[in-house]
Tab-separated table of C-alpha atoms and ligand atoms in Angstrom:
chain	number	residue	atom	x	y	z
O	51	MET	CA	27.752	-2.751	-19.491
O	52	ASP	CA	26.596	-5.085	-16.591
O	53	LYS	CA	24.693	-7.938	-18.301
O	54	LYS	CA	21.671	-7.911	-15.894
O	55	TYR	CA	21.452	-4.163	-17.880
O	56	GLU	CA	21.590	-5.371	-21.384
O	57	ALA	CA	17.631	-6.687	-22.043
O	58	TRP	CA	16.798	-2.622	-21.380
O	59	GLN	CA	18.829	-1.241	-24.009
O	60	ASN	CA	15.788	-2.009	-26.626
O	61	GLN	CA	13.631	0.702	-24.048
O	62	LEU	CA	16.064	2.882	-23.005
O	63	VAL	CA	17.277	3.890	-26.647
O	64	LYS	CA	13.598	4.564	-27.469
O	65	CYS	CA	13.011	7.278	-25.455
O	66	ILE	CA	12.951	10.708	-27.751
O	67	ARG	CA	12.341	12.706	-23.940
O	68	CYS	CA	9.297	14.065	-25.517
O	69	GLY	CA	7.035	14.304	-22.252
O	70	THR	CA	3.728	12.629	-23.613
O	71	CYS	CA	3.777	10.671	-20.232
O	72	ARG	CA	3.888	13.499	-18.719
O	73	SER	CA	0.340	14.098	-19.483
O	74	VAL	CA	-1.342	11.438	-18.689
O	75	CYS	CA	0.327	10.779	-15.373
O	76	PRO	CA	-1.551	10.173	-12.542
O	77	VAL	CA	1.392	10.575	-10.153
O	78	PHE	CA	2.579	13.412	-11.644
O	79	GLN	CA	-0.099	14.923	-11.170
O	80	ALA	CA	-0.781	13.853	-7.781
O	81	ALA	CA	2.940	14.527	-6.937
O	82	ASP	CA	4.037	16.733	-9.632
O	83	ASN	CA	7.951	15.800	-9.543
O	84	GLU	CA	9.997	15.005	-12.496
O	85	ASN	CA	11.348	12.029	-11.044
O	86	THR	CA	7.030	9.690	-10.429
O	87	THR	CA	6.708	10.346	-15.147
O	88	ALA	CA	8.123	7.562	-17.067
O	89	ARG	CA	10.263	10.065	-18.155
O	90	GLY	CA	12.367	10.882	-15.665
O	91	LYS	CA	12.154	6.828	-14.773
O	92	VAL	CA	13.906	6.157	-18.412
O	93	ARG	CA	16.459	8.476	-17.477
O	94	LEU	CA	17.114	7.205	-13.701
O	95	LEU	CA	17.990	3.373	-15.524
O	96	GLU	CA	19.716	5.293	-18.540
O	97	ALA	CA	22.036	6.223	-15.553
O	98	VAL	CA	21.545	2.897	-13.668
O	99	SER	CA	22.407	0.918	-17.043
O	100	GLU	CA	25.780	3.167	-17.710
O	101	GLY	CA	27.158	2.422	-14.070
O	102	LYS	CA	26.200	5.921	-13.042
O	103	LEU	CA	23.805	5.915	-10.041
O	104	PRO	CA	23.999	2.369	-8.404
O	105	LEU	CA	20.634	0.109	-7.602
O	106	THR	CA	19.505	1.824	-4.391
O	107	PRO	CA	16.890	1.366	-1.281
O	108	GLU	CA	16.415	5.604	-2.597
O	109	LEU	CA	15.992	3.763	-6.534
O	110	GLN	CA	14.154	1.266	-5.041
O	111	GLN	CA	11.590	4.171	-3.632
O	112	ARG	CA	11.410	6.256	-6.650
O	113	MET	CA	10.675	3.255	-9.174
O	114	GLY	CA	7.585	1.873	-7.029
O	115	LYS	CA	5.999	5.681	-6.769
O	116	CYS	CA	4.163	4.036	-9.815
O	117	LEU	CA	0.661	2.881	-10.542
O	118	LEU	CA	1.935	0.929	-12.985
O	119	CYS	CA	-1.525	1.891	-14.924
O	120	LYS	CA	-0.136	1.690	-18.464
O	121	ALA	CA	-1.313	4.878	-20.022
O	122	CYS	CA	2.659	6.022	-20.837
O	123	VAL	CA	2.763	2.682	-22.434
O	124	ASN	CA	-0.999	3.727	-23.950
O	125	GLY	CA	0.001	6.880	-25.412
O	126	CYS	CA	4.127	6.622	-26.302
O	127	PRO	CA	4.436	7.548	-29.439
O	128	SER	CA	8.113	4.836	-29.703
O	129	GLY	CA	6.668	2.473	-28.311
O	130	VAL	CA	8.326	2.080	-25.001
O	131	LYS	CA	7.246	-0.355	-22.759
O	132	THR	CA	7.553	1.039	-19.733
O	133	ASP	CA	5.727	-0.951	-17.634
O	134	GLU	CA	8.534	-4.221	-18.311
O	135	LEU	CA	10.827	-1.410	-17.948
O	136	PHE	CA	10.199	-0.853	-14.690
O	137	LEU	CA	9.423	-4.315	-13.116
O	138	SER	CA	12.728	-5.467	-14.222
O	139	ALA	CA	13.949	-2.161	-12.070
O	140	ARG	CA	12.252	-3.299	-8.938
O	141	LYS	CA	12.958	-6.480	-9.540
O	142	LEU	CA	16.764	-5.857	-9.593
O	143	LEU	CA	16.219	-3.263	-6.868
O	144	ALA	CA	14.691	-5.911	-4.024
O	145	ASP	CA	17.477	-8.990	-5.069
O	146	GLN	CA	19.384	-6.089	-3.771
O	147	ASN	CA	17.825	-4.201	-1.073
O	148	GLY	CA	15.108	-6.646	-0.573
O	149	LEU	CA	11.406	-5.958	0.798
O	150	PRO	CA	10.186	-4.342	4.004
O	151	LEU	CA	9.773	-7.480	6.380
O	152	ALA	CA	6.132	-7.186	6.446
O	153	LYS	CA	5.857	-7.223	2.578
O	154	LYS	CA	8.482	-10.209	2.065
O	155	LEU	CA	6.145	-12.295	4.974
O	156	ALA	CA	3.322	-11.641	3.631
O	157	PHE	CA	4.191	-12.598	0.025
O	158	THR	CA	6.016	-15.829	1.194
O	159	GLY	CA	2.535	-16.301	2.842
O	160	LEU	CA	1.213	-16.913	-0.177
O	161	THR	CA	3.387	-20.025	-0.997
O	162	TYR	CA	1.707	-21.175	1.963
O	163	ARG	CA	-1.821	-21.926	0.573
O	164	LYS	CA	-3.093	-23.669	2.744
O	165	LEU	CA	-1.986	-21.914	5.884
O	166	PHE	CA	-2.845	-18.749	3.741
O	167	ASP	CA	-6.267	-19.630	3.662
O	168	LEU	CA	-6.883	-20.966	7.340
O	169	GLY	CA	-5.552	-17.054	8.500
O	170	LEU	CA	-7.631	-15.412	6.633
O	171	LYS	CA	-10.719	-17.964	7.545
O	172	MET	CA	-9.898	-17.362	11.096
O	173	GLY	CA	-8.641	-13.269	10.026
O	174	ALA	CA	-12.866	-12.629	9.828
O	175	VAL	CA	-13.411	-14.714	12.173
O	176	PHE	CA	-11.329	-11.790	14.679
O	177	GLN	CA	-11.403	-9.012	12.590
O	178	GLY	CA	-13.515	-7.365	15.261
O	179	VAL	CA	-10.831	-8.040	16.829
O	180	VAL	CA	-8.426	-5.245	15.051
O	181	PHE	CA	-11.493	-2.777	12.840
O	182	LYS	CA	-14.345	-1.576	14.058
O	183	GLU	CA	-17.620	-0.810	12.543
O	184	ALA	CA	-17.340	2.316	9.730
O	185	PRO	CA	-20.247	4.577	9.923
O	186	LYS	CA	-23.071	3.261	8.070
O	187	GLY	CA	-21.921	-0.429	7.091
O	188	ARG	CA	-19.524	0.801	4.782
O	189	GLY	CA	-17.098	-1.648	6.021
O	190	LYS	CA	-14.359	-1.553	8.482
O	191	LEU	CA	-11.746	0.960	10.162
O	192	ALA	CA	-8.566	-0.110	11.896
O	193	ARG	CA	-8.943	0.445	15.345
O	194	ILE	CA	-4.837	1.505	15.728
O	195	PRO	CA	-3.331	2.939	12.523
O	196	MET	CA	-0.914	0.158	11.060
O	197	PRO	CA	1.313	2.019	8.738
O	198	SER	CA	2.993	-1.248	7.564
O	199	ALA	CA	0.054	-2.860	6.872
O	200	GLY	CA	-0.650	0.961	4.889
O	201	LEU	CA	-4.098	1.070	6.886
O	202	SER	CA	-4.117	4.126	7.948
O	203	GLN	CA	-7.610	4.723	10.478
O	204	ARG	CA	-9.831	6.735	7.538
O	205	ARG	CA	-9.146	4.121	5.095
O	206	ILE	CA	-12.081	2.150	4.590
O	207	ILE	CA	-11.425	-1.483	4.189
O	208	PRO	CA	-14.003	-3.668	3.411
O	209	PRO	CA	-14.773	-7.034	5.775
O	210	LEU	CA	-13.569	-10.280	5.176
O	211	ALA	CA	-16.292	-13.075	4.000
O	212	SER	CA	-18.088	-14.486	6.444
O	213	ALA	CA	-17.630	-17.289	4.518
O	214	PRO	CA	-15.398	-17.685	1.305
O	215	LEU	CA	-16.483	-18.447	-2.327
O	216	ARG	CA	-14.989	-21.051	-2.610
O	217	THR	CA	-16.361	-22.603	0.378
O	218	ARG	CA	-20.273	-22.006	-0.628
O	219	LEU	CA	-19.292	-23.472	-4.104
O	220	PRO	CA	-19.021	-26.680	-5.027
O	221	GLU	CA	-15.326	-27.722	-7.057
O	222	THR	CA	-17.305	-28.389	-9.694
O	223	ASN	CA	-20.865	-26.403	-10.786
O	224	THR	CA	-22.494	-29.124	-13.599
O	225	VAL	CA	-25.645	-28.263	-15.851
O	226	SER	CA	-28.115	-30.792	-17.050
O	227	SER	CA	-26.957	-29.678	-20.767
O	228	PRO	CA	-23.271	-28.265	-21.010
O	229	LYS	CA	-21.758	-26.553	-24.489
O	230	VAL	CA	-18.667	-25.673	-22.768
O	231	ARG	CA	-17.097	-26.183	-20.089
O	232	VAL	CA	-15.096	-23.427	-18.439
O	233	ALA	CA	-12.574	-22.874	-15.208
O	234	PHE	CA	-13.540	-20.227	-12.900
O	235	TYR	CA	-10.083	-18.573	-12.366
O	236	THR	CA	-11.996	-16.768	-8.292
O	237	GLY	CA	-8.265	-14.772	-7.585
O	238	CYS	CA	-7.926	-14.132	-3.504
O	239	MET	CA	-10.260	-11.023	-3.819
O	240	LEU	CA	-12.977	-12.161	-5.635
O	241	ASN	CA	-13.018	-15.436	-3.108
O	242	TYR	CA	-12.029	-13.889	0.539
O	243	ILE	CA	-13.386	-10.900	0.045
O	244	TYR	CA	-16.494	-10.055	-2.440
O	245	PRO	CA	-17.748	-14.200	-2.573
O	246	GLU	CA	-21.182	-12.630	-4.071
O	247	ALA	CA	-20.109	-11.116	-6.941
O	248	GLY	CA	-18.149	-15.178	-7.768
O	249	GLU	CA	-21.387	-16.491	-7.195
O	250	ALA	CA	-23.188	-13.742	-10.351
O	251	ILE	CA	-20.184	-14.652	-12.433
O	252	VAL	CA	-21.088	-18.510	-11.773
O	253	LYS	CA	-24.894	-18.033	-11.996
O	254	ILE	CA	-23.717	-16.479	-15.645
O	255	LEU	CA	-21.593	-18.756	-16.332
O	256	LYS	CA	-24.169	-21.537	-15.996
O	257	ALA	CA	-26.525	-19.653	-17.530
O	258	HIS	CA	-24.910	-20.477	-20.292
O	259	ASP	CA	-24.249	-24.168	-20.233
O	260	ALA	CA	-20.474	-23.727	-19.264
O	261	GLU	CA	-19.613	-26.298	-16.709
O	262	VAL	CA	-17.817	-24.202	-13.986
O	263	VAL	CA	-14.612	-26.333	-12.168
O	264	ILE	CA	-13.606	-23.609	-9.953
O	265	PRO	CA	-10.239	-25.502	-9.368
O	266	ALA	CA	-9.080	-26.124	-5.555
O	267	LYS	CA	-5.886	-25.586	-5.549
O	268	GLN	CA	-5.471	-22.444	-7.610
O	269	SER	CA	-3.392	-19.502	-5.666
O	270	CYS	CA	-2.997	-16.140	-5.873
O	271	CYS	CA	-1.924	-14.764	-8.853
O	272	GLY	CA	0.850	-12.742	-8.002
O	273	THR	CA	0.432	-10.099	-9.484
O	274	PRO	CA	1.188	-8.342	-5.781
O	275	ALA	CA	4.732	-10.300	-5.211
O	276	PHE	CA	6.120	-9.400	-8.808
O	277	THR	CA	4.694	-5.923	-8.668
O	278	SER	CA	6.918	-5.391	-6.203
O	279	GLY	CA	9.754	-7.295	-7.453
O	280	ASP	CA	9.769	-10.371	-5.726
O	281	TYR	CA	9.627	-12.193	-8.566
O	282	GLN	CA	10.442	-15.953	-6.470
O	283	VAL	CA	7.002	-15.496	-4.895
O	284	GLY	CA	5.602	-14.293	-8.282
O	285	ARG	CA	7.089	-17.159	-10.592
O	286	TYR	CA	6.125	-19.744	-7.765
O	287	LEU	CA	2.279	-18.151	-7.729
O	288	ALA	CA	2.437	-17.846	-11.693
O	289	GLU	CA	4.047	-21.295	-12.213
O	290	GLU	CA	1.507	-23.409	-9.990
O	291	ASN	CA	-1.454	-22.039	-11.350
O	292	ILE	CA	-0.574	-22.352	-14.859
O	293	LYS	CA	-0.072	-26.596	-13.473
O	294	ILE	CA	-2.723	-26.356	-12.175
O	295	LEU	CA	-5.351	-24.820	-15.233
O	296	ALA	CA	-3.667	-26.552	-17.775
O	297	ASP	CA	-4.955	-29.674	-15.495
O	298	GLY	CA	-8.387	-29.786	-17.056
O	299	ASP	CA	-9.584	-29.629	-20.741
O	300	TYR	CA	-11.003	-26.157	-20.326
O	301	ASP	CA	-12.382	-24.086	-23.325
O	302	ASP	CA	-12.249	-20.814	-21.617
O	303	ILE	CA	-10.331	-19.908	-18.253
O	304	VAL	CA	-13.165	-16.806	-17.621
O	305	THR	CA	-11.896	-14.383	-14.735
O	306	GLY	CA	-13.822	-11.350	-13.061
O	307	CYS	CA	-10.515	-9.717	-11.601
O	308	ALA	CA	-8.755	-7.590	-13.447
O	309	SER	CA	-5.904	-7.987	-12.286
O	310	CYS	CA	-6.054	-11.430	-11.860
O	311	GLY	CA	-6.821	-11.556	-16.201
O	312	ALA	CA	-4.261	-9.993	-17.199
O	313	ALA	CA	-1.262	-11.721	-15.299
O	314	LEU	CA	-2.376	-14.891	-16.773
O	315	LYS	CA	-2.389	-13.838	-20.146
O	316	HIS	CA	0.349	-11.190	-20.430
O	317	GLU	CA	2.335	-10.297	-17.013
O	318	TYR	CA	3.259	-14.332	-16.405
O	319	GLY	CA	4.689	-15.062	-20.036
O	320	ASN	CA	7.657	-12.253	-18.923
O	321	ILE	CA	7.415	-14.424	-15.092
O	322	ILE	CA	7.682	-17.799	-16.154
O	323	GLU	CA	11.009	-19.729	-16.622
O	324	ASP	CA	10.643	-22.939	-16.308
O	325	PRO	CA	10.206	-23.912	-20.298
O	326	LYS	CA	8.017	-26.734	-20.209
O	327	VAL	CA	5.296	-24.075	-17.935
O	328	LYS	CA	6.433	-22.068	-20.613
O	329	GLN	CA	4.654	-24.299	-23.040
O	330	LEU	CA	1.545	-24.761	-21.310
O	331	TRP	CA	0.995	-20.813	-20.042
O	332	GLU	CA	2.030	-20.082	-25.025
O	333	LYS	CA	-2.023	-22.245	-24.400
O	334	ILE	CA	-3.724	-21.341	-21.536
O	335	SER	CA	-2.662	-17.387	-22.096
O	336	LYS	CA	-4.764	-17.341	-25.315
O	337	LYS	CA	-8.206	-18.816	-23.090
O	338	VAL	CA	-8.589	-16.041	-20.616
O	339	LYS	CA	-10.937	-14.074	-20.872
O	340	ASP	CA	-12.817	-11.709	-18.326
O	341	ILE	CA	-16.478	-12.692	-17.410
O	342	THR	CA	-17.527	-9.984	-19.318
O	343	GLU	CA	-15.987	-11.057	-22.563
O	344	PHE	CA	-17.243	-13.951	-22.316
O	345	ILE	CA	-20.650	-13.643	-22.378
O	346	VAL	CA	-20.050	-11.210	-25.323
O	347	GLU	CA	-18.305	-13.599	-27.741
O	348	GLN	CA	-21.842	-16.341	-26.544
O	349	GLY	CA	-24.367	-14.036	-27.153
O	350	ILE	CA	-26.990	-12.452	-24.243
O	351	LYS	CA	-28.408	-15.826	-23.217
O	352	GLN	CA	-32.121	-14.366	-22.464
O	353	GLU	CA	-34.012	-11.919	-22.545
O	354	LEU	CA	-33.463	-9.189	-19.864
O	355	ARG	CA	-35.025	-7.796	-17.244
O	356	GLU	CA	-35.766	-4.483	-16.332
O	357	VAL	CA	-33.105	-2.914	-14.699
O	358	LYS	CA	-33.930	0.437	-12.928
O	359	ALA	CA	-30.486	2.025	-12.166
O	360	LYS	CA	-28.729	4.884	-13.573
O	361	ILE	CA	-24.883	3.615	-13.564
O	362	THR	CA	-21.609	4.448	-14.501
O	363	TYR	CA	-18.179	2.173	-15.468
O	364	HIS	CA	-14.795	3.008	-14.724
O	365	ASP	CA	-12.075	1.011	-17.010
O	366	PRO	CA	-9.799	-1.032	-14.198
O	367	CYS	CA	-6.787	-0.128	-16.187
O	368	HIS	CA	-5.909	-3.575	-16.050
O	369	LEU	CA	-8.514	-4.394	-18.113
O	370	VAL	CA	-8.967	-1.792	-20.689
O	371	ARG	CA	-5.781	-2.182	-20.943
O	372	GLY	CA	-3.746	-5.370	-19.844
O	373	MET	CA	-6.338	-6.767	-21.426
O	374	GLY	CA	-8.331	-4.712	-24.339
O	375	VAL	CA	-11.762	-5.151	-21.915
O	376	SER	CA	-13.666	-2.022	-21.998
O	377	GLN	CA	-16.960	-2.047	-24.908
O	378	GLN	CA	-17.878	-5.204	-23.910
O	379	PRO	CA	-18.873	-3.851	-20.215
O	380	ARG	CA	-20.061	-1.579	-21.965
O	381	GLN	CA	-22.410	-3.213	-24.521
O	382	LEU	CA	-23.828	-5.352	-21.620
O	383	LEU	CA	-24.366	-2.928	-19.370
O	384	GLN	CA	-26.352	-0.411	-22.047
O	385	ALA	CA	-28.397	-2.993	-23.352
O	386	ILE	CA	-29.943	-4.129	-20.104
O	387	PRO	CA	-33.183	-2.248	-20.130
O	388	GLY	CA	-34.454	-0.062	-17.590
O	389	VAL	CA	-30.889	1.357	-17.122
O	390	GLU	CA	-29.547	4.461	-17.817
O	391	TYR	CA	-26.040	4.365	-18.897
O	392	ALA	CA	-23.815	7.613	-17.772
O	393	GLU	CA	-20.070	7.722	-19.038
O	394	MET	CA	-18.128	9.349	-17.132
O	395	LYS	CA	-15.084	11.236	-18.273
O	396	ASP	CA	-11.612	9.910	-18.013
O	397	ALA	CA	-13.779	6.569	-16.780
O	398	ALA	CA	-9.868	4.716	-18.606
O	399	LYS	CA	-8.231	6.871	-16.094
O	400	CYS	CA	-5.774	4.468	-13.234
O	401	CYS	CA	-8.260	5.524	-9.514
O	402	GLY	CA	-5.254	5.160	-7.720
O	403	ALA	CA	-5.414	1.755	-6.256
O	404	GLY	CA	-2.511	0.151	-7.951
O	405	GLY	CA	-1.991	-2.652	-6.226
O	406	THR	CA	-0.167	-2.506	-2.844
O	407	PHE	CA	0.759	1.622	-4.555
O	408	SER	CA	-2.239	2.749	-2.338
O	409	MET	CA	-1.264	1.177	0.822
O	410	ALA	CA	3.169	2.721	0.306
O	411	HIS	CA	1.403	5.731	-0.773
O	412	TYR	CA	-2.277	6.118	0.990
O	413	GLU	CA	-2.718	9.700	0.375
O	414	ILE	CA	-1.081	10.333	-3.265
O	415	SER	CA	-3.361	7.303	-4.179
O	416	ARG	CA	-6.474	8.916	-2.658
O	417	THR	CA	-5.747	12.288	-4.678
O	418	ILE	CA	-6.193	10.376	-7.596
O	419	ASN	CA	-9.165	8.524	-5.781
O	420	ASP	CA	-11.081	12.251	-6.183
O	421	TRP	CA	-10.433	12.953	-9.771
O	422	LYS	CA	-12.407	9.009	-10.458
O	423	LEU	CA	-14.873	10.165	-7.754
O	424	ASP	CA	-15.725	13.414	-9.303
O	425	ASN	CA	-16.022	12.155	-12.622
O	426	ALA	CA	-18.034	8.743	-11.349
O	427	GLU	CA	-20.118	12.276	-9.110
O	428	LYS	CA	-20.476	14.527	-11.733
O	429	THR	CA	-22.913	11.758	-14.602
O	430	GLY	CA	-25.552	11.165	-10.951
O	431	ALA	CA	-25.229	7.637	-11.094
O	432	ALA	CA	-26.743	5.613	-8.142
O	433	ILE	CA	-24.426	2.869	-9.340
O	434	LEU	CA	-20.924	2.888	-10.455
O	435	ALA	CA	-20.157	-0.599	-11.995
O	436	THR	CA	-16.405	-2.052	-12.807
O	437	GLY	CA	-14.512	-5.189	-13.316
O	438	CYS	CA	-11.771	-5.082	-10.426
O	439	SER	CA	-12.090	-6.040	-6.485
O	440	ALA	CA	-8.655	-3.686	-6.034
O	441	CYS	CA	-10.183	-0.637	-7.971
O	442	ARG	CA	-13.366	-1.983	-6.192
O	443	MET	CA	-12.333	-1.947	-2.525
O	444	HIS	CA	-10.411	1.541	-3.181
O	445	ILE	CA	-13.562	3.403	-4.757
O	446	THR	CA	-15.800	2.212	-2.061
O	447	ASP	CA	-13.326	3.668	-0.193
O	448	GLY	CA	-13.250	6.937	-1.334
O	449	LEU	CA	-17.011	7.367	-2.005
O	450	GLY	CA	-17.757	6.765	2.150
O	451	GLN	CA	-15.232	8.704	3.114
O	452	ARG	CA	-17.533	11.737	1.137
O	453	SER	CA	-20.837	10.423	2.631
O	454	SER	CA	-21.963	9.393	-0.895
O	455	ASN	CA	-24.111	7.774	-1.067
O	456	MET	CA	-23.797	6.478	-4.874
O	457	LYS	CA	-22.970	2.053	-4.215
O	458	VAL	CA	-19.907	0.163	-6.327
O	459	LEU	CA	-20.816	-2.329	-7.659
O	460	HIS	CA	-19.543	-5.554	-10.748
O	461	THR	CA	-20.682	-5.424	-13.372
O	462	ALA	CA	-21.413	-9.382	-13.677
O	463	GLU	CA	-23.377	-8.574	-10.589
O	464	ILE	CA	-25.615	-5.910	-12.474
O	465	ILE	CA	-25.872	-8.706	-15.478
O	466	ALA	CA	-27.490	-11.674	-12.920
O	467	LYS	CA	-29.940	-9.058	-11.835
O	468	ALA	CA	-30.808	-8.684	-16.138
O	469	TYR	CA	-30.641	-12.518	-15.966
O	470	GLY	CA	-32.518	-13.000	-13.211
O	471	LEU	CA	-30.967	-15.012	-11.114
O	472	ASN	CA	-30.561	-13.022	-7.474
Z	244	SF4	S1	6.285	8.867	-24.381
Z	244	SF4	FE1	7.944	7.567	-24.614
Z	244	SF4	S2	9.097	8.523	-25.343
Z	244	SF4	FE2	7.849	10.225	-24.496
Z	244	SF4	S3	9.719	10.767	-22.690
Z	244	SF4	FE3	8.138	9.450	-22.667
Z	244	SF4	S4	8.618	7.070	-22.170
Z	244	SF4	FE4	9.991	8.423	-23.672
Z	245	SF4	S1	2.246	3.705	-15.626
Z	245	SF4	FE1	0.970	4.971	-14.902
Z	245	SF4	S2	1.692	5.344	-12.963
Z	245	SF4	FE2	3.911	4.853	-13.501
Z	245	SF4	S3	4.741	5.987	-14.726
Z	245	SF4	FE3	3.314	5.431	-16.387
Z	245	SF4	S4	1.618	6.699	-16.047
Z	245	SF4	FE4	2.679	7.118	-14.158
């Protein structure tokens, strides 16, 4: 057997072909094709490892038809780590066949932190040239279809913020008598698209007597790159972020985006190669917490104000299965006076975003998203709370397309309101 497939063996032999993963796979449920299930993909990788199937572009496409939602990992009775297998396969396939030019350029751009920042700031100024307003101010619509950027003309996307989070706040946000020193890893979407949610997180942290440092030199967490197989870029970004976060004496590292949090806490362990940085990561990863975890650990700080609203909650895959956070946001929302909490059916099922999945397979991701929205709307809630910016963007798109009045907010924005902070 080729040496590069040896690492797969432990996992491949565990698969007993039971098909349990079929019953939980959203992509299979939407596309009805055995090749999209974890079992189907495991069989394909087995054929690869036995030398019966080469690493072709067709195989790369099939391995890309996966949300990396981890539902199959959770449900597998044999404990097959399908997520790790699929990521490893995507890396080998990208090494062999490359990535589409637009993707490769976009990922490489992430490694030029200052240029990337400038590009998005310029994008915020000139976004009106390529995008027009969606009806009722729901976001933006592409003026012309841009398939290489995953933008159909019906897809509603949020605008880039005129002022990113990291320009709105100082790098160090002090309080009079700090009890903890916290690094806030904002990632890209809270910085460039949803800065109000990021501001809510900083206000909450300060209300908990935390000195909040928002490291100016942080880069993208690298999830879009390494989940597409670009480990060169993913590894560079992971190692840069860990070095930056290790360069400060932080008690906690707080995130407000599920994908960033799961990357910092777990995924980096399979990506970082430099032994010194790996050692740093081992320490850092133990300090990574979602904002709702942080609040619950510290205890609700003050008497909560009334927020009169019926609210439901969507579990982002990277929060519930990536970071093991599901009770904390519910506990906090239910503690707010005036909130009528309504649990939706299948709250922990993927919303269909799947990072770059929704760009490559928009129609499948919309079908999966519609199931989520049906369940959310059945609760009669006016607000859907969540803790992942990618989920927020995809769900907001779906709600806009069905002209729903339901609003999507970050859980922290609702908590900040109950704290009297916005
Ligand atoms: S649930 Fe696990 S053991 Fe069963 S077919 Fe899927 S991957 Fe194989
Ligand atoms: S990670 Fe999700 S989408 Fe991918 S095979 Fe598993 S259940 Fe299906």
